[in-house]
Short mmCIF file of C-alpha atoms and ligand atoms in Angstrom, two decimals:
data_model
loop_
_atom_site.label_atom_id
_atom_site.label_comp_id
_atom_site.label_asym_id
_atom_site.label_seq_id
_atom_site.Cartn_x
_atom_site.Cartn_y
_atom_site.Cartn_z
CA UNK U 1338 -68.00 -32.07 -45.63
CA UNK U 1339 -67.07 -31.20 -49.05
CA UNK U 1340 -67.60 -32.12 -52.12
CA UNK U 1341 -65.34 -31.29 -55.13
CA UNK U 1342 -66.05 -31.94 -58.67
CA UNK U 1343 -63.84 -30.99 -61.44
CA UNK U 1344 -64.05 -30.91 -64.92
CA UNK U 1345 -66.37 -33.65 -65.27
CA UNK U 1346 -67.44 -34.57 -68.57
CA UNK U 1347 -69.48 -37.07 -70.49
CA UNK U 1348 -69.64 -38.60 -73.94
CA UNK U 1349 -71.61 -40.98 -74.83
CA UNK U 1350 -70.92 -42.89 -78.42
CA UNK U 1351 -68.28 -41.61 -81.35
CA UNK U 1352 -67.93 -40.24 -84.81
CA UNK U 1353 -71.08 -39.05 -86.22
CA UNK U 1354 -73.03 -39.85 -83.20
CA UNK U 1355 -71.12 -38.56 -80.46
CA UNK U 1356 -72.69 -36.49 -77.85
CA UNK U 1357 -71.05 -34.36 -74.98
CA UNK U 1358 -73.83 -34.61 -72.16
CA UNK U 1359 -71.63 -32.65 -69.93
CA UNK U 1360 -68.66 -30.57 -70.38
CA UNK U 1361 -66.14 -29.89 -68.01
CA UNK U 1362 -68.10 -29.17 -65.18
CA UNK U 1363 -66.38 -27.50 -61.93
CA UNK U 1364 -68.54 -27.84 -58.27
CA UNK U 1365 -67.90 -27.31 -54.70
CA UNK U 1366 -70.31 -28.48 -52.61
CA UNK U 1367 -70.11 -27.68 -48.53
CA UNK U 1368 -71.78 -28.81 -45.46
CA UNK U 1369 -75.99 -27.92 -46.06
CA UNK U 1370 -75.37 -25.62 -49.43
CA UNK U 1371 -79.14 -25.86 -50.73
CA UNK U 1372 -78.35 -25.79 -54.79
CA UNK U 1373 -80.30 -25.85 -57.02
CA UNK U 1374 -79.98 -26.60 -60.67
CA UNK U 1375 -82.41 -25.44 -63.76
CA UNK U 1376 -81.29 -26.02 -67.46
CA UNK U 1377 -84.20 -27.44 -70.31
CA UNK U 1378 -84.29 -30.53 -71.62
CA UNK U 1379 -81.72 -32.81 -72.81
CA UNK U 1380 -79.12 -29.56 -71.47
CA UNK U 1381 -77.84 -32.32 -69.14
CA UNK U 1382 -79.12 -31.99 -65.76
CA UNK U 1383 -79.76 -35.62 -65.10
CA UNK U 1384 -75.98 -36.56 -66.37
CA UNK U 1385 -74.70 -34.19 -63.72
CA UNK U 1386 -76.77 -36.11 -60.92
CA UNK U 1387 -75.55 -39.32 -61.69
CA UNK U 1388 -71.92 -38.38 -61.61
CA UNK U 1389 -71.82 -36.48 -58.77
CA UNK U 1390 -73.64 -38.96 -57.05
CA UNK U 1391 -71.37 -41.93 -58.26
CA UNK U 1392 -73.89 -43.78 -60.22
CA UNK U 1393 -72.52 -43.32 -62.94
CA UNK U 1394 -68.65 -42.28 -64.65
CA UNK U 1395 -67.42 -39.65 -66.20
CA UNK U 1396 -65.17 -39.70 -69.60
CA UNK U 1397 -62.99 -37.36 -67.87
CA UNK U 1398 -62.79 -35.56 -64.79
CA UNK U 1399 -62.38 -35.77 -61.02
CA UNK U 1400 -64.88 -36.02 -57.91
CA UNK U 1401 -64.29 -36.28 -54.21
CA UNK U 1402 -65.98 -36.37 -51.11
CA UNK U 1403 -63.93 -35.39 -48.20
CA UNK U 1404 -60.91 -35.57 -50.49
CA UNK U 1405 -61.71 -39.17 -50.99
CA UNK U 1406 -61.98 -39.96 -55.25
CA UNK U 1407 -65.06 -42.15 -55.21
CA UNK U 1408 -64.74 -43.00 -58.72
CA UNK U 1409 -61.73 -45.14 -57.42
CA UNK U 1410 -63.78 -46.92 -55.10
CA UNK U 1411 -64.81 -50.76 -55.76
CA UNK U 1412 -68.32 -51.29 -56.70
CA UNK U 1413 -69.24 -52.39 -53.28
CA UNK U 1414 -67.89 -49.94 -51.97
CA UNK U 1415 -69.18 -47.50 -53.81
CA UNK U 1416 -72.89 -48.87 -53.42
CA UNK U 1417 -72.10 -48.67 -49.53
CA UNK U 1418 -70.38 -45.22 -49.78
CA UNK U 1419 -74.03 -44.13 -51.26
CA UNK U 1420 -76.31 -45.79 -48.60
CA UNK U 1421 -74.35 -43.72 -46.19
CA UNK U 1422 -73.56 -40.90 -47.13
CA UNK U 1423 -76.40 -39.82 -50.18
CA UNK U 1424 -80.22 -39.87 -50.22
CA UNK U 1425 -81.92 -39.40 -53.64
CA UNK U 1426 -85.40 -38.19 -53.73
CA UNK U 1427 -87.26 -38.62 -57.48
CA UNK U 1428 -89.95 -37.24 -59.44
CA UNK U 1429 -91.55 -40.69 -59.09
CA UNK U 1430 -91.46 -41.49 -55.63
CA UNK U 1431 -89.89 -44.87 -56.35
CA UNK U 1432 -91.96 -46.06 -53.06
CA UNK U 1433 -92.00 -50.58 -53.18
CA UNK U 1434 -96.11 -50.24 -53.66
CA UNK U 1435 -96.34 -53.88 -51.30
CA UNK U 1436 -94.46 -52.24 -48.42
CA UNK U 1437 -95.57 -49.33 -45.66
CA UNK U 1438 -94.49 -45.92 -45.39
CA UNK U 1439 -92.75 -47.16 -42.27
CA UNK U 1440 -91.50 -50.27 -44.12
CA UNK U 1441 -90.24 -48.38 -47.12
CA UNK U 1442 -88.33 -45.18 -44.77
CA UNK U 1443 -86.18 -47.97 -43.00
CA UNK U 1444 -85.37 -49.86 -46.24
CA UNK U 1445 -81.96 -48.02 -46.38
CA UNK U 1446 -81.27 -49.39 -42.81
CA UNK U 1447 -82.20 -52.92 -44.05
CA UNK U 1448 -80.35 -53.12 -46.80
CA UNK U 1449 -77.19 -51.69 -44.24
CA UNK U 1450 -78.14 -53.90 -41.76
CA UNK U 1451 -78.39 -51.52 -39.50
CA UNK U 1452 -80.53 -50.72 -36.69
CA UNK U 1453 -83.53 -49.09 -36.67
CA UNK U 1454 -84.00 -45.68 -35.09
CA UNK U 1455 -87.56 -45.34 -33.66
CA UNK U 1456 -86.89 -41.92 -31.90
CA UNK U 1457 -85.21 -40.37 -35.38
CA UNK U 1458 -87.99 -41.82 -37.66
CA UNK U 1459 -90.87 -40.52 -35.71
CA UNK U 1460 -88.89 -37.02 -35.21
CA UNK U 1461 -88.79 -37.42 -39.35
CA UNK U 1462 -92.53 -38.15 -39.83
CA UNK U 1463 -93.31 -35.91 -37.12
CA UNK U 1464 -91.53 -32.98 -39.65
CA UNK U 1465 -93.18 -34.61 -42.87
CA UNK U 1466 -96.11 -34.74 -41.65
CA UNK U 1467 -97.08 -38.00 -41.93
CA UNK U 1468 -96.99 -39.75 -38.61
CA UNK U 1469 -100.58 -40.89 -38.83
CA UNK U 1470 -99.51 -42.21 -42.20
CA UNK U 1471 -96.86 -44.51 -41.28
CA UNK U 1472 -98.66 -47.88 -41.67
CA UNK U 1473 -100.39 -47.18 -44.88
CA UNK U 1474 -99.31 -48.05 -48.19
CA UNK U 1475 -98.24 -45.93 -51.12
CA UNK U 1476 -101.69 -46.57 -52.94
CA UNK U 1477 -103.46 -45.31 -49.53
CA UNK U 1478 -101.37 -41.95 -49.82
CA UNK U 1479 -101.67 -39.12 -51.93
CA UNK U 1480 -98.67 -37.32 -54.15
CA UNK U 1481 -97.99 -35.06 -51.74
CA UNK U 1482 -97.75 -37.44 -49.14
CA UNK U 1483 -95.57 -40.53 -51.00
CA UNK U 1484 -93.17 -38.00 -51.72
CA UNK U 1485 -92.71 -37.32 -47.77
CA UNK U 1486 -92.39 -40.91 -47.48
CA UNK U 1487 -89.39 -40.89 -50.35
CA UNK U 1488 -87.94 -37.64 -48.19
CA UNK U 1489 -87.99 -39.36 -44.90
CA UNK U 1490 -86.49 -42.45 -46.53
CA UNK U 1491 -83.66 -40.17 -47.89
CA UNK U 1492 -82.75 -39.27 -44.43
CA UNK U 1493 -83.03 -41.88 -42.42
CA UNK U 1494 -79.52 -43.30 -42.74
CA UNK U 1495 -78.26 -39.33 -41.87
CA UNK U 1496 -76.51 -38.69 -45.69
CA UNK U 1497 -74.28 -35.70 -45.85
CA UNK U 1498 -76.16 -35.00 -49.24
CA UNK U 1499 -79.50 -35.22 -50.76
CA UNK U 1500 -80.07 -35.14 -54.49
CA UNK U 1501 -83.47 -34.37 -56.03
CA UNK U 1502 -84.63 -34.84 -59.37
CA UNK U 1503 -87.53 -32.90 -60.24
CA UNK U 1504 -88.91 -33.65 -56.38
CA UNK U 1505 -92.21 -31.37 -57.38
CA UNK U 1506 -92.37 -32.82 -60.80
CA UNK U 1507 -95.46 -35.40 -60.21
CA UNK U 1508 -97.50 -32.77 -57.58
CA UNK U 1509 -100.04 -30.23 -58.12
CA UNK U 1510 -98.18 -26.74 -57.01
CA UNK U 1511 -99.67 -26.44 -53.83
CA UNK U 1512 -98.13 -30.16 -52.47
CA UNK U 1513 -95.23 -29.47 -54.48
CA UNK U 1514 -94.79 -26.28 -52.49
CA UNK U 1515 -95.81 -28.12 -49.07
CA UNK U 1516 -92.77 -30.19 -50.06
CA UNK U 1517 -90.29 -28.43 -50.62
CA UNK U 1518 -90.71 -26.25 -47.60
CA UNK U 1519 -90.52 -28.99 -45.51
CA UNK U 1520 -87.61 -30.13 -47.29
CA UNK U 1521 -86.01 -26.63 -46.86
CA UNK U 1522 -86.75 -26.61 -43.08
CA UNK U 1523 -85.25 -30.50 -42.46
CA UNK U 1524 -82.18 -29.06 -44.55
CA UNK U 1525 -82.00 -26.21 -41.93
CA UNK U 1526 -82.68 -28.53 -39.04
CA UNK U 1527 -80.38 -31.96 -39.64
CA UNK U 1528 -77.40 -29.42 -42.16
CA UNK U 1529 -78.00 -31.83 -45.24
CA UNK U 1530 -76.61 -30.34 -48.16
CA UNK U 1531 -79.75 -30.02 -50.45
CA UNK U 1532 -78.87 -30.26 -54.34
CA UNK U 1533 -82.26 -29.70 -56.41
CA UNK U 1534 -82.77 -30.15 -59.79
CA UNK U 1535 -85.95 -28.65 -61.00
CA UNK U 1536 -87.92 -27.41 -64.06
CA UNK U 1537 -89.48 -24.62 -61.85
CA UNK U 1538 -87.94 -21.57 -60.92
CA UNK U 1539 -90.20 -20.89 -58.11
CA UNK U 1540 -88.36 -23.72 -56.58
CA UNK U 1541 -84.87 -22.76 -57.87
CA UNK U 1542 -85.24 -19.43 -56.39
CA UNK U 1543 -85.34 -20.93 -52.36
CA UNK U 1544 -81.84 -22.21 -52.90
CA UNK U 1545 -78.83 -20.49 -51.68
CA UNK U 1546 -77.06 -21.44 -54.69
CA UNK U 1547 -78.57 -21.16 -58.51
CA UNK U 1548 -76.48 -22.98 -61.12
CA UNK U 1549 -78.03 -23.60 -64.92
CA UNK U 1550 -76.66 -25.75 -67.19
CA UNK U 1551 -77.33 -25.44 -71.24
CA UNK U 1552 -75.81 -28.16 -73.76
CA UNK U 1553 -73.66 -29.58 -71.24
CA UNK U 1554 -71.95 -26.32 -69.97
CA UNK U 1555 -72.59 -25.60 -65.99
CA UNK U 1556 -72.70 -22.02 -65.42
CA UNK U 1557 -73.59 -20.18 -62.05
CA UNK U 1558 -77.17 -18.31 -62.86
CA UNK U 1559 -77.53 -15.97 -59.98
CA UNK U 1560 -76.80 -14.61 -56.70
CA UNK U 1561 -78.02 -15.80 -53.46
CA UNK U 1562 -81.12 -13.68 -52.44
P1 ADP G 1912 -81.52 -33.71 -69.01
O1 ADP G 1912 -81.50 -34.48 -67.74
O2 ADP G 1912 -81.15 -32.25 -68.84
O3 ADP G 1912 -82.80 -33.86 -69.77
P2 ADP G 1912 -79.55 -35.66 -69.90
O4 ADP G 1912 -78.42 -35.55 -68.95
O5 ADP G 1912 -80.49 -36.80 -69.71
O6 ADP G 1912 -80.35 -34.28 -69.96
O7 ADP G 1912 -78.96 -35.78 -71.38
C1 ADP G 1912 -77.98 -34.90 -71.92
C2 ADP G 1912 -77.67 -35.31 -73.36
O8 ADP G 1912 -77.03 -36.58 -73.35
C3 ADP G 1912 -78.91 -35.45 -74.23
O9 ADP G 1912 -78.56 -35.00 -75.53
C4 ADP G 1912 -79.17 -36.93 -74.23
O10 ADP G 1912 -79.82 -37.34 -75.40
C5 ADP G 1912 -77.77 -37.50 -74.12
N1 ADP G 1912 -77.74 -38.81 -73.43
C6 ADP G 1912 -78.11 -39.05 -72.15
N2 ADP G 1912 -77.92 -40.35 -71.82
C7 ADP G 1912 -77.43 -40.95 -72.94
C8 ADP G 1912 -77.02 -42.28 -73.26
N3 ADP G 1912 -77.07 -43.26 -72.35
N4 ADP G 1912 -76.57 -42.53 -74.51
C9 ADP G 1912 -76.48 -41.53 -75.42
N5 ADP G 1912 -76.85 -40.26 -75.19
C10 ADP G 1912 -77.31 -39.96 -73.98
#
């Protein structure tokens, strides 16, 4: 797999109240590169997510997976081309509070209408930790352990690509750190490309790759350990 992004960039509005979100921003991503991405707020970060994740379009720029543009895609294909192929884990869990844990992991499936894989969800909640979990609702779980629930559901449709958005932003550090190893080790495990955006640089320092971004410019921000 690769994914190629080049000079993206975003505006949003004109004249006096134009703002460039994002600049021409250059990315390769390959096969289970674990990324991660720091910058402070309003520098951009969650502009860069949408558009390399299709959900939203740049002013300008380029962005394919497998050499495929997926900004020329139709929007249904699109939406489909992102069940498959990308799982998005946020800083709010997102969980449906009046479904399972089990109920909300195979929601991707669902809405694919595809089948479900017992053997590959209990191998997930076996490496999340939370197979004694899976018949409880979000309200029953703690942080720690709805945000499992969000990274199993991530994975269950086998995306090429996960993208994170503050994953540790809503847990105390020790859950947040319990996360994102097990994250780190399912990366390792299934070769998921891992792209991280987070506030904390404990958590930018695991990744492989660390990029910052400040006032819309992407810049690499350090060498791999
Ligand atoms: P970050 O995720 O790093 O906090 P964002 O990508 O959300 O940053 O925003 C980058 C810049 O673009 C900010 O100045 C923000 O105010 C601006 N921006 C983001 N979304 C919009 C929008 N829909 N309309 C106008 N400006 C926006």
């Amino acid at each position: 797999m690769l994914i190629k992004a080049e000079n993206l960039s975003k505006v949003y509005g004109g004249g006096e109240n134009k703002v460039t979100a994002l600049h021409r921003a250059s990315l390769e991503i390959a096969a289970g590169d674990f990324i991660s991405i720091m910058g402070p707020s309003g520098s951009g970060k969650s502009t860069l997510l949408h558009l390399l994740s299709g959900l939203d379009f740049p002013t300008e720029g380029r962005l394919s997976y497998d050499g495929q543009d997926i900004y020329q895609l139709k929007d249904k294909e699109l939406s489909a081309f992102r069940r498959r192929r990308i799982g998005f884990i946020f800083q709010q869990f997102h969980l449906l509070p009046v479904l399972t844990a089990r109920e909300n992991i195979l929601m991707p499936l669902l809405l694919d209408k595809k089948r479900e894989d017992k053997a590959y969800l209990e191998e997930l909640a076996g490496l999340l930790g939370i197979s004694g979990r899976l018949s409880h609702l979000p309200r029953e779980l703690s942080g720690g352990q709805q945000q499992r629930v969000a990274i199993a559901r991530a994975l269950i449709a086998r995306p090429d690509i996960i993208f994170a958005d503050e994953p540790t932003g809503n847990l105390d550090s020790k859950s947040g750190g319990e996360v994102m190893r097990m994250l780190e080790k399912i990366r390792q495990k299934m070769g998921t490309a891992l792209i991280v955006i987070t506030h904390d640089s404990r958590i930018a320092q695991m990744a492989e790759r660390r990029l910052v971004i400040m006032d819309g410019i992407l810049q690499e921000g350090g060498a791999a350990r």
